[in-house]
Amino acid sequence: MATIYDVSFLAGVSLATVSRVVNNTGKVSDKTRQKVHDAMAKLDYRPNTIAQSLASNRSNSIGVLVSQLDGPFYGPMMREVESALRAANKHVIIAAGHSDAAQEKDGVEFLLSRGCDALIVDAEILSNGYLVELCQGKTPVVLINRHVDGIDERCVHLNNLQGGLLASRHVLEKGHKQIAYISGPLFKLDARERLEGHRQALAEQGIAFDENLFYEGDFREEGGYEAMAQLLSRGRDFTAVVCANDQMASGAIAQCLERGLRVPEDISFVGFDNIPFPRYISPKLTTVCNPIQDMGRMAAHWVLREVYDQTDVTFCHRFEPELVVRDSVITR
Amino acid sequence: MATIYDVSFLAGVSLATVSRVVNNTGKVSDKTRQKVHDAMAKLDYRPNTIAQSLASNRSNSIGVLVSQLDGPFYGPMMREVESALRAANKHVIIAAGHSDAAQEKDGVEFLLSRGCDALIVDAEILSNGYLVELCQGKTPVVLINRHVDGIDERCVHLNNLQGGLLASRHVLEKGHKQIAYISGPLFKLDARERLEGHRQALAEQGIAFDENLFYEGDFREEGGYEAMAQLLSRGRDFTAVVCANDQMASGAIAQCLERGLRVPEDISFVGFDNIPFPRYISPKLTTVCNPIQDMGRMAAHWVLREVYDQTDVTFCHRFEPELVVRDSVITR
DNA sequence: CTGTTAGCGCGTTCAA
DNA sequence: TTGAACGCGCTAACAG
């Protein structure tokens, strides 16, 4: 592999000059620039990124921690992060938290020790305190899919309360009065916010929140499946179920169908997130769009702007959800 | 951040000695080792991985190219790759091909230029010729989910023919005689092999392959949806559809349900891959298990063994599929 | 505009 | 068993 020295020798210039044309820094006359370019082409020169990193104290790598690599939710986010950063010639190092406190923390430290220029963190379990501290560290960090008070500037997140409102208002507008709610785990802020949206929507219509129609799930298919079994066993009537995400909605619907209940004729469903798959189930799931791809792109933009001084990228902290009406809610 | 020099100074030993204890190389007396460990602890010393890489000519990073980051298929694979490699303290750099020839090639070169110690490549479009050449290059490469003649040692792949056999035999055993087949794109070897399995299964029962019951899809939901519309419009009778993957099966089922056809009462379905989601649709999809996670782990093991000399990892090239019987095939 | 030079932090001979 | 010295390939003052 040719080094910068070989190029400088062949072009008859100094190392510094080659470095200047490679990095487009400083002034170089067109003639020398041309000579250098010719030499680089002839030698098929590629800068050694490791040496660049060592000398410049920049690794050009961004660490991304996601809670899970599998599952339908993070793929689209990763896709946008990777696209945006690779276009800027930065590379993405991944680590997965596997929904486990120790592994999440370990992942962050792993990425930090790898000399990443910045971190994009989707933290599922890590405490607010830890994250605040992390953000005060040397390595710039942006949080995605989570809002932590005090470090608002570092958070890219969804207006979950509004999403909860949209979902529940929709079923209310369709005439439903007894509405069950399958929540995400309440230690998560987004789950609490979505639930709060639901409560507000009920309150708007003067409907009391009924604990018997509430179940705290885990944001997973299995959890939704189990939740539905529980709700049905309580003997309370309800005509609709609002789920805090699409995965739980899928599991809950599966439970209903297994029991011979018809969806939406017997029970209507609303999900949340708008993940790809439930468009292909029957009935097509009505849900709330969570623009996770856009949030991924924004997190990448934040890094580009804050760390690599690219001032021409747009940025936005908070995203608004939208209702996606399909076929899983019937009018009562 | 403390450097190796700070440690050597505090411990009263040379740089070389610190390097030795850090890397567990060469002989160091227990006493000096202890001194060095104490100093490292006191300074919270972490080796600078970039400098290590430059000096040792090893980046400890593995590049992974996947055709798509979103979608249900690659998440589980990435998960295993990441787990296995991070456990070995290697880091994973990702790039996505986005099912586009130029981007796939660009991704490979990007990873190569990043100084990865090895590449794990899931190539969807790249030609066999390119891949063979790539494997002859300086950077070790292992191909996943694809078999290329001449570089068998570098391929981790599924016995797709056997999978095709299993799927079609199953519907045949259930008494179906007119069986439609929605194939993957035939420029892909796996699609051809699965189809060949189907043909063999038909031949075993003395049933002629009928072009009118065949449709070449694209391995995507939309493709399955469209395929089903086409097949139904041809006016040929059939009681079952074998799909070359679960995504197309999902789309095809959606098409049927929209038209008021019942699944499996009117038409039975078999998929391929066993991706997570279709377990939660109705009917639960009968399919062929594609152990993509295991293949991801094996690719990581290959790298660990070939590049980092870890002799204690298991390895296997070729994986066998298994039939997963659920509810989407009815007896005729 | 261009070249010289000193590191970046670490691995690795080679002597001692 | 230890240490001194060199070099990995490049960037960034500084000087000219």
XYZ file of C-alpha atoms (C1' of nucleotides) in Angstrom:
696
model
C 0.000 0.000 0.000
C 1.354 3.334 -1.014
C 1.964 5.863 1.738
C 1.856 9.602 1.716
C 5.610 9.502 1.472
C 5.549 7.592 -1.804
C 3.166 10.134 -3.225
C 5.252 13.069 -2.132
C 8.340 11.454 -3.634
C 6.718 10.708 -6.948
C 5.138 14.136 -7.164
C 8.320 15.844 -6.089
C 6.682 17.748 -3.246
C 6.707 17.524 0.531
C 4.581 15.403 2.787
C 2.795 18.474 4.017
C 1.687 19.428 0.560
C 0.256 16.015 -0.125
C -1.547 16.159 3.168
C -2.959 19.532 2.149
C -4.413 18.306 -1.084
C -5.767 15.148 0.511
C -7.554 17.109 3.191
C -8.337 20.166 1.133
C -6.770 22.348 3.751
C -4.483 25.333 3.255
C -3.527 26.839 -0.060
C -1.991 24.785 -2.843
C -1.357 25.982 -6.366
C -3.321 24.292 -9.089
C -0.159 23.008 -10.678
C 1.152 21.232 -7.601
C -2.296 19.997 -6.798
C -2.432 18.411 -10.201
C 0.972 16.787 -9.765
C -0.131 15.343 -6.473
C -3.371 14.067 -7.878
C -1.518 12.379 -10.699
C 0.872 10.712 -8.314
C -1.993 9.559 -6.079
C -3.805 8.092 -9.045
C -0.715 6.338 -10.335
C -0.017 4.767 -6.971
C -3.674 4.162 -6.174
C -2.998 5.935 -2.933
C -5.512 5.640 -0.084
C -4.861 7.491 3.119
C -4.382 5.222 6.090
C -7.341 6.158 8.216
C -5.751 4.832 11.364
C -2.719 7.033 10.993
C -4.965 9.946 10.187
C -6.871 9.316 13.344
C -3.802 9.075 15.496
C -2.324 12.265 14.147
C -5.497 14.284 14.106
C -6.988 12.863 17.257
C -10.172 12.076 15.366
C -11.326 8.615 14.564
C -14.034 9.575 12.099
C -16.086 6.886 13.698
C -19.413 7.256 15.445
C -20.602 4.707 17.940
C -24.241 3.716 17.850
C -25.821 1.874 20.715
C -29.233 0.395 20.091
C -31.263 -1.585 22.539
C -31.833 -4.384 20.063
C -30.446 -5.126 16.659
C -33.211 -7.500 15.768
C -36.810 -6.493 16.047
C -38.703 -4.303 13.654
C -38.026 -0.973 15.230
C -34.354 -0.159 14.977
C -33.587 -1.272 11.451
C -35.094 1.789 9.838
C -33.314 4.019 12.296
C -29.962 2.344 11.702
C -30.510 2.592 8.006
C -30.791 6.356 8.119
C -27.927 6.788 10.526
C -25.660 4.699 8.350
C -26.662 6.466 5.156
C -26.175 9.933 6.515
C -22.848 9.203 8.126
C -21.352 7.171 5.341
C -22.225 9.933 2.918
C -20.005 12.089 5.096
C -17.327 9.405 5.000
C -17.687 8.593 8.668
C -18.072 5.079 9.858
C -20.578 3.588 12.177
C -19.619 1.204 14.932
C -22.498 -0.652 16.451
C -23.167 -2.122 19.820
C -26.332 -3.651 21.148
C -27.686 -3.283 24.662
C -29.938 -6.341 24.470
C -32.334 -4.702 26.880
C -29.983 -5.431 29.718
C -28.576 -2.822 32.071
C -25.111 -4.280 32.282
C -24.800 -4.826 28.564
C -26.054 -1.372 27.801
C -23.511 0.225 30.041
C -20.834 -2.087 28.770
C -21.751 -1.126 25.237
C -21.363 2.555 25.929
C -17.996 2.025 27.521
C -16.902 -0.218 24.715
C -17.707 2.471 22.182
C -16.052 5.129 24.280
C -12.896 3.074 24.586
C -12.883 2.671 20.836
C -12.198 6.352 20.459
C -15.443 7.250 18.765
C -15.774 10.916 17.904
C -19.368 10.827 19.084
C -22.042 8.464 20.314
C -25.632 8.023 19.270
C -27.369 6.265 22.095
C -30.715 4.579 22.246
C -30.793 3.745 25.911
C -33.554 1.559 27.135
C -32.485 0.842 30.671
C -29.730 3.288 31.582
C -30.787 5.778 34.208
C -31.277 9.458 33.569
C -28.464 10.163 35.972
C -26.037 8.020 34.076
C -27.029 9.624 30.804
C -26.660 13.138 32.127
C -23.213 12.269 33.357
C -22.388 10.632 30.050
C -23.374 13.765 28.207
C -21.020 15.796 30.329
C -18.096 13.628 29.347
C -15.498 14.431 26.739
C -17.157 12.502 23.935
C -20.228 14.216 22.490
C -23.357 12.135 22.930
C -26.803 12.430 21.432
C -29.738 10.489 22.803
C -32.308 9.126 20.462
C -35.828 8.053 21.193
C -35.665 9.372 24.703
C -36.063 12.665 26.471
C -34.084 13.444 29.585
C -34.636 16.660 31.475
C -31.622 18.882 31.759
C -29.989 17.684 28.573
C -32.742 18.629 26.172
C -30.229 19.753 23.576
C -28.913 16.234 23.362
C -32.232 14.505 22.864
C -33.998 13.570 19.662
C -37.414 12.344 20.588
C -41.059 11.990 19.766
C -43.982 13.838 21.228
C -45.372 10.695 22.767
C -48.112 12.405 24.676
C -49.536 13.774 21.470
C -49.279 10.302 19.951
C -51.235 8.832 22.818
C -53.842 11.530 22.380
C -54.184 10.850 18.661
C -54.614 7.131 19.120
C -57.240 7.317 21.825
C -59.117 10.254 20.318
C -59.466 8.217 17.175
C -61.272 5.341 18.849
C -63.357 7.749 20.888
C -64.400 9.557 17.722
C -65.436 6.223 16.318
C -67.907 5.950 19.153
C -66.116 3.565 21.492
C -66.734 4.097 25.195
C -65.112 1.122 26.873
C -61.514 1.209 25.816
C -58.797 -1.033 27.164
C -55.216 0.115 27.202
C -52.106 -2.038 26.948
C -49.208 0.059 28.102
C -45.469 -0.233 27.707
C -43.382 -0.767 30.841
C -43.979 2.249 33.011
C -40.378 2.714 34.019
C -39.959 4.121 30.534
C -40.866 7.717 29.991
C -42.296 7.133 26.535
C -44.666 4.509 27.897
C -45.802 6.906 30.608
C -46.293 9.725 28.136
C -48.331 7.636 25.752
C -50.493 6.529 28.621
C -50.930 10.112 29.739
C -52.132 10.962 26.237
C -54.677 8.206 26.544
C -55.880 9.512 29.904
C -56.207 13.022 28.552
C -58.212 11.800 25.598
C -60.569 9.972 27.945
C -60.846 13.037 30.130
C -61.761 15.174 27.142
C -64.816 13.010 26.721
C -65.552 12.834 30.399
C -64.791 9.139 30.574
C -63.228 7.843 33.764
C -60.021 5.850 33.537
C -60.739 2.302 34.608
C -57.886 0.328 36.155
C -59.588 -2.873 35.122
C -59.123 -1.939 31.500
C -55.449 -1.246 31.956
C -52.537 -3.627 31.593
C -48.830 -2.871 31.790
C -47.052 -4.780 29.055
C -43.476 -4.902 27.855
C -43.548 -3.527 24.315
C -43.167 -7.042 22.896
C -45.431 -9.375 20.957
C -45.523 -11.937 23.721
C -46.443 -9.223 26.169
C -49.370 -8.140 24.052
C -50.519 -11.715 23.714
C -50.434 -12.189 27.455
C -51.980 -8.788 28.118
C -54.968 -9.609 25.988
C -55.512 -12.889 27.786
C -55.501 -11.037 31.089
C -57.842 -8.299 29.964
C -60.336 -10.772 28.584
C -60.257 -12.844 31.735
C -61.308 -9.929 33.898
C -64.823 -10.039 32.590
C -65.063 -6.310 31.926
C -66.600 -5.347 28.605
C -64.685 -3.301 26.102
C -64.966 -2.706 22.387
C -61.525 -1.353 21.614
C -57.942 -1.750 22.711
C -55.315 0.944 22.418
C -51.815 -0.507 22.445
C -48.691 1.448 23.253
C -46.914 -0.117 20.318
C -47.546 -2.204 17.227
C -45.747 -5.242 18.490
C -48.026 -5.592 21.477
C -51.002 -4.894 19.237
C -49.948 -7.778 17.013
C -49.664 -10.135 19.924
C -52.980 -8.978 21.350
C -54.744 -9.450 18.024
C -53.267 -12.914 17.708
C -54.729 -13.751 21.113
C -58.170 -12.536 20.029
C -58.138 -14.474 16.790
C -57.109 -17.625 18.572
C -60.145 -17.277 20.793
C -62.422 -16.794 17.832
C -62.964 -13.104 18.404
C -63.191 -11.054 15.253
C -61.063 -7.981 14.689
C -62.304 -5.317 14.267
C -65.913 -6.523 14.332
C -65.779 -7.636 17.955
C -62.812 -5.607 19.141
C -61.081 -2.667 17.489
C -57.349 -2.067 17.780
C -54.965 0.852 17.516
C -51.202 0.457 17.615
C -48.296 2.831 17.848
C -45.031 3.171 15.869
C -46.137 2.163 12.403
C -43.608 -0.606 11.986
C -43.617 -2.168 8.525
C -45.080 -5.594 9.058
C -48.584 -5.049 10.421
C -49.536 -3.512 7.094
C -49.645 -7.067 5.871
C -51.818 -8.584 8.489
C -55.540 -8.716 8.465
C -56.989 -6.338 9.378
C -54.383 -3.760 8.460
C -53.448 -2.060 11.646
C -54.497 1.503 12.374
C -51.626 3.102 14.213
C -49.649 6.219 15.046
C -46.655 6.956 12.892
C -43.399 7.212 14.796
C -40.898 8.782 12.408
C -37.991 6.823 13.735
C -36.113 7.071 10.459
C -36.267 10.843 10.590
C -35.069 10.747 14.146
C -32.157 8.580 13.103
C -31.255 11.016 10.396
C -31.472 13.900 12.838
C -29.194 12.215 15.318
C -26.664 11.780 12.529
C -27.099 15.426 11.604
C -26.473 16.482 15.149
C -23.178 14.655 15.078
C -22.239 16.123 11.737
C -22.982 19.605 12.978
C -21.612 19.479 16.476
C -18.587 17.301 15.909
C -17.625 17.791 12.303
C -18.754 21.396 11.971
C -21.057 20.801 9.064
C -23.272 23.818 9.350
C -25.444 23.023 6.373
C -27.442 20.219 7.925
C -30.917 20.691 9.278
C -31.715 19.741 12.809
C -34.773 19.246 14.910
C -35.182 17.850 18.408
C -38.710 16.866 18.703
C -40.920 15.042 16.283
C -44.668 14.988 15.987
C -46.586 11.769 15.469
C -49.375 11.290 12.958
C -52.371 9.030 12.937
C -52.364 6.372 10.224
C -55.889 5.146 9.679
C -56.246 1.658 8.271
C -58.739 -1.079 8.952
C -58.523 -2.163 12.562
C -61.019 0.253 14.081
C -64.705 -0.012 13.393
C -67.391 2.595 14.054
C -69.707 1.878 16.970
C -6.360 10.517 29.266
C -3.408 8.696 30.667
C -0.921 7.293 28.193
C 1.373 4.363 28.443
C 4.095 6.806 29.260
C 2.299 8.071 32.360
C 1.903 4.529 33.544
C 5.543 3.663 32.993
C 6.610 6.791 34.839
C 4.375 6.145 37.820
C 5.360 2.502 37.977
C 9.032 3.307 37.535
C 9.440 0.944 34.586
C 9.904 1.361 30.844
C 7.296 1.779 28.176
C 8.109 -1.640 26.840
C 7.336 -3.298 30.136
C 3.953 -1.649 30.370
C 3.220 -2.748 26.841
C 4.141 -6.275 27.836
C 1.754 -6.444 30.731
C -1.020 -4.804 28.767
C -0.730 -7.337 25.981
C 0.325 -10.281 28.088
C 3.314 -10.812 25.893
C 6.878 -11.647 26.869
C 8.098 -12.354 30.386
C 7.466 -9.950 33.223
C 8.183 -10.647 36.877
C 5.192 -10.763 39.167
C 6.509 -7.843 41.143
C 6.831 -5.470 38.198
C 3.559 -6.707 36.814
C 1.907 -5.746 40.054
C 3.497 -2.324 40.049
C 2.255 -1.740 36.544
C -1.232 -2.908 37.368
C -1.345 -0.582 40.327
C -0.255 2.333 38.230
C -2.788 1.516 35.533
C -5.543 1.334 38.084
C -4.532 4.580 39.742
C -4.477 6.410 36.425
C -7.512 4.603 35.041
C -5.374 3.832 32.053
C -7.052 2.626 28.839
C -4.871 1.765 25.888
C -5.460 4.013 22.924
C -6.854 1.603 20.399
C -5.949 3.807 17.480
C -2.317 3.919 18.440
C -2.376 0.189 19.047
C -3.746 -0.310 15.601
C -1.169 1.865 13.950
C 1.709 0.210 15.709
C 0.466 -3.337 15.332
C -1.088 -2.957 11.922
C -4.340 -4.374 13.225
C -7.495 -2.404 13.637
C -9.450 -4.947 15.661
C -12.419 -3.961 13.601
C -14.508 -6.151 11.353
C -16.548 -4.676 8.560
C -20.002 -6.076 7.981
C -21.865 -5.390 4.782
C -25.541 -6.270 4.744
C -27.911 -5.770 1.890
C -30.434 -4.018 4.066
C -30.355 -2.776 7.599
C -34.099 -2.577 7.877
C -36.274 -5.521 7.067
C -36.843 -8.538 9.249
C -34.059 -10.712 7.983
C -30.724 -9.177 8.890
C -31.385 -8.027 12.405
C -31.026 -11.477 13.931
C -27.864 -12.053 11.932
C -26.338 -8.748 12.979
C -27.243 -9.485 16.534
C -25.199 -12.657 16.595
C -22.295 -11.151 14.731
C -22.127 -8.248 17.122
C -22.403 -10.440 20.204
C -19.710 -12.843 19.140
C -17.272 -10.180 18.087
C -17.780 -7.814 20.951
C -17.227 -10.683 23.340
C -13.828 -10.949 21.698
C -13.347 -7.212 22.101
C -13.492 -6.570 18.375
C -15.687 -3.911 16.956
C -18.163 -4.097 14.161
C -18.374 -1.467 11.483
C -21.493 -1.618 9.404
C -22.333 -0.647 5.890
C -25.507 -1.254 3.966
C -25.763 -2.170 0.301
C -29.377 -1.075 -0.055
C -29.879 -3.676 -2.749
C -27.984 -1.532 -5.183
C -24.938 -2.650 -7.124
C -23.033 0.605 -6.831
C -23.754 1.017 -3.142
C -22.797 -2.555 -2.407
C -19.462 -2.172 -4.097
C -18.968 1.216 -2.540
C -19.732 -0.297 0.846
C -17.093 -2.977 0.443
C -14.502 -0.452 -0.582
C -15.466 1.831 2.228
C -14.915 -0.946 4.735
C -11.679 -1.954 3.098
C -10.366 1.592 3.204
C -11.255 1.714 6.867
C -8.574 -0.829 7.561
C -10.848 -3.586 8.754
C -9.057 -6.764 9.746
C -11.721 -8.784 7.974
C -15.026 -8.420 6.192
C -18.290 -10.273 6.594
C -20.229 -9.757 3.420
C -23.840 -10.398 2.629
C -23.776 -9.562 -1.053
C -27.047 -9.396 -2.836
C -26.039 -7.982 -6.186
C -22.265 -8.244 -6.481
C -21.162 -10.747 -9.108
C -19.456 -14.014 -8.339
C -16.415 -12.764 -10.201
C -16.123 -9.693 -8.049
C -16.499 -11.761 -4.898
C -13.878 -14.278 -5.943
C -11.489 -11.455 -6.623
C -12.373 -9.828 -3.334
C -11.578 -13.039 -1.499
C -8.168 -13.130 -3.070
C -7.327 -9.703 -1.768
C -5.265 -8.909 1.282
C -8.173 -8.538 3.668
C -9.812 -11.821 4.676
C -13.428 -12.007 3.603
C -16.207 -14.377 4.522
C -19.450 -14.505 2.568
C -22.663 -15.084 4.361
C -25.961 -16.302 3.014
C -24.442 -17.054 -0.350
C -22.504 -19.842 -1.961
C -19.948 -19.109 -4.658
C -18.148 -21.902 -6.423
C -14.400 -21.888 -6.092
C -14.371 -20.103 -2.733
C -16.359 -22.643 -0.765
C -14.163 -22.162 2.265
C -15.272 -18.586 2.490
C -18.995 -19.206 2.329
C -21.483 -19.692 5.123
C -24.734 -20.706 3.578
C -27.957 -22.650 3.749
C -28.910 -25.800 1.926
C -31.618 -24.008 0.007
C -32.443 -26.918 -2.234
C -33.283 -29.020 0.768
C -35.414 -26.178 2.107
C -37.342 -26.007 -1.116
C -37.857 -29.744 -0.969
C -39.156 -29.609 2.595
C -41.625 -26.850 1.849
C -43.122 -28.422 -1.227
C -43.112 -31.961 0.098
C -45.134 -30.705 3.031
C -47.976 -29.380 0.919
C -47.827 -32.456 -1.294
C -48.117 -34.688 1.720
C -51.152 -32.714 2.755
C -52.790 -33.789 -0.457
C -52.400 -30.692 -2.584
C -51.963 -31.301 -6.318
C -52.143 -27.854 -7.874
C -49.459 -25.826 -6.213
C -48.424 -22.342 -7.224
C -44.907 -21.111 -6.587
C -43.794 -17.561 -5.942
C -40.076 -17.460 -6.479
C -37.371 -15.027 -5.489
C -35.531 -13.190 -8.242
C -33.834 -15.839 -10.329
C -30.553 -14.016 -10.685
C -29.978 -15.074 -7.099
C -28.646 -18.533 -6.515
C -30.697 -19.105 -3.382
C -33.883 -18.337 -5.263
C -32.899 -20.796 -7.991
C -32.020 -23.479 -5.488
C -35.273 -23.147 -3.592
C -37.146 -23.388 -6.840
C -35.172 -26.449 -7.806
C -36.185 -28.054 -4.525
C -39.792 -27.352 -5.404
C -39.383 -28.926 -8.836
C -37.792 -32.006 -7.375
C -40.588 -32.390 -4.868
C -43.138 -32.188 -7.656
C -41.176 -34.708 -9.709
C -41.118 -37.122 -6.794
C -44.900 -37.221 -7.007
C -44.949 -37.312 -10.757
C -46.518 -33.894 -11.001
C -45.518 -31.752 -13.968
C -44.213 -28.254 -13.320
C -46.727 -25.760 -14.688
C -45.382 -22.401 -15.848
C -48.792 -20.894 -15.286
C -48.486 -21.578 -11.598
C -45.111 -19.917 -11.388
C -44.294 -16.290 -10.683
C -40.894 -14.685 -10.213
C -41.103 -12.249 -7.320
C -38.555 -10.085 -5.552
C -38.398 -11.422 -1.987
C -40.421 -8.444 -0.737
C -43.913 -8.042 0.673
C -45.051 -5.871 -2.219
C -43.730 -8.447 -4.618
C -45.764 -11.188 -2.973
C -48.838 -9.026 -3.023
C -48.428 -8.373 -6.723
C -47.509 -11.985 -7.453
C -50.699 -13.231 -5.902
C -52.774 -10.819 -7.949
C -51.114 -12.114 -11.086
C -51.519 -15.762 -10.225
C -55.175 -15.343 -9.404
C -55.814 -13.454 -12.621
C -54.568 -16.320 -14.754
C -57.632 -18.405 -14.046
C -55.712 -21.552 -13.218
C -56.899 -23.436 -10.160
C -54.585 -24.067 -7.278
C -55.077 -24.927 -3.643
C -51.693 -24.015 -2.228
C -48.925 -21.494 -2.735
C -45.312 -22.123 -1.858
C -43.415 -18.868 -1.382
C -39.661 -18.547 -1.535
C -39.671 -16.379 1.564
C -41.946 -15.261 4.373
C -42.115 -11.679 3.269
C -43.619 -12.597 -0.075
C -45.924 -15.039 1.664
C -47.180 -12.229 3.875
C -47.873 -10.008 0.914
C -49.548 -12.811 -0.962
C -51.773 -13.675 1.983
C -52.726 -10.029 2.340
C -53.804 -10.048 -1.292
C -55.972 -13.118 -0.748
C -57.632 -11.742 2.340
C -58.407 -8.493 0.585
C -60.222 -10.450 -2.079
C -62.203 -12.357 0.472
C -60.350 -15.620 0.031
C -59.833 -17.559 3.223
C -56.426 -18.799 4.290
C -55.883 -21.686 4.636
C -59.440 -22.877 3.907
C -59.366 -21.692 0.301
C -55.653 -21.488 -0.249
C -52.823 -22.927 1.820
C -49.484 -21.175 2.210
C -45.918 -22.107 3.025
C -43.178 -19.558 3.526
C -39.429 -19.724 3.923
C -36.998 -18.159 6.425
C -39.055 -18.211 9.597
C -38.793 -14.504 10.286
C -40.313 -13.450 13.593
C -43.404 -11.546 12.651
C -45.601 -13.995 10.765
C -46.013 -15.970 13.944
C -48.432 -13.268 14.948
C -50.586 -13.191 11.914
C -53.584 -15.319 11.314
C -53.147 -18.023 10.294
C -49.732 -18.576 11.773
C -47.431 -19.202 8.885
C -46.015 -22.636 8.208
C -42.495 -22.115 6.957
C -38.954 -23.395 6.646
C -36.511 -22.316 9.304
C -33.484 -20.490 7.984
C -30.975 -20.383 10.844
C -29.634 -17.011 9.893
C -28.554 -16.276 13.461
C -26.398 -19.379 13.506
C -24.917 -18.393 10.205
C -24.101 -14.953 11.584
C -22.388 -16.529 14.543
C -20.428 -18.841 12.271
C -19.236 -15.982 10.109
C -17.985 -14.282 13.247
C -16.302 -17.505 14.307
C -14.564 -17.784 10.974
C -13.094 -14.349 11.486
C -12.058 -15.150 15.026
C -10.354 -18.314 13.888
C -8.744 -17.187 10.644
C -7.787 -13.677 11.597
C -7.326 -13.688 15.329
C -6.111 -17.246 15.695
C -8.769 -18.326 18.129
C -8.648 -22.043 17.634
C -11.315 -22.876 20.173
C -14.315 -21.757 18.144
C -16.540 -24.127 16.271
C -17.140 -23.672 12.598
C -19.488 -24.980 9.999
C -20.074 -23.896 6.420
C -23.374 -25.211 5.468
C -26.615 -25.205 7.385
C -29.632 -27.409 7.049
C -33.162 -26.013 7.065
C -36.052 -27.426 9.028
C -39.761 -27.386 8.433
C -41.806 -25.395 10.947
C -45.395 -26.549 10.828
C -47.983 -24.034 11.958
C -51.460 -23.276 10.705
C -51.336 -22.075 7.126
C -51.601 -25.421 5.358
C -54.788 -27.432 5.405
C -55.241 -31.078 4.450
C -56.984 -31.730 1.136
C 2.341 28.845 -1.518
C 5.672 25.145 0.209
C 8.893 22.437 3.150
C 10.845 20.984 7.802
C 10.026 18.972 11.882
C 7.978 17.325 15.819
C 4.867 14.545 17.682
C 0.138 11.259 18.054
C 0.456 6.508 21.541
C 1.914 2.318 21.069
C 4.428 -2.387 19.496
C 8.683 -4.394 18.760
C 13.244 -5.381 17.768
C 17.804 -5.589 19.846
C 20.994 -5.222 23.637
C 21.969 -5.436 28.146
C 13.640 -9.988 32.894
C 14.098 -5.195 31.450
C 14.942 -0.835 28.719
C 16.334 2.262 24.768
C 15.258 3.391 20.391
C 12.945 3.181 16.189
C 8.956 3.329 13.275
C 3.741 2.778 12.031
C 1.525 6.919 8.413
C -0.116 10.984 9.062
C -1.334 16.076 10.816
C -0.121 20.482 12.354
C 2.518 24.177 13.751
C 6.225 26.965 12.238
C 9.442 28.860 9.202
C 10.578 30.338 4.851
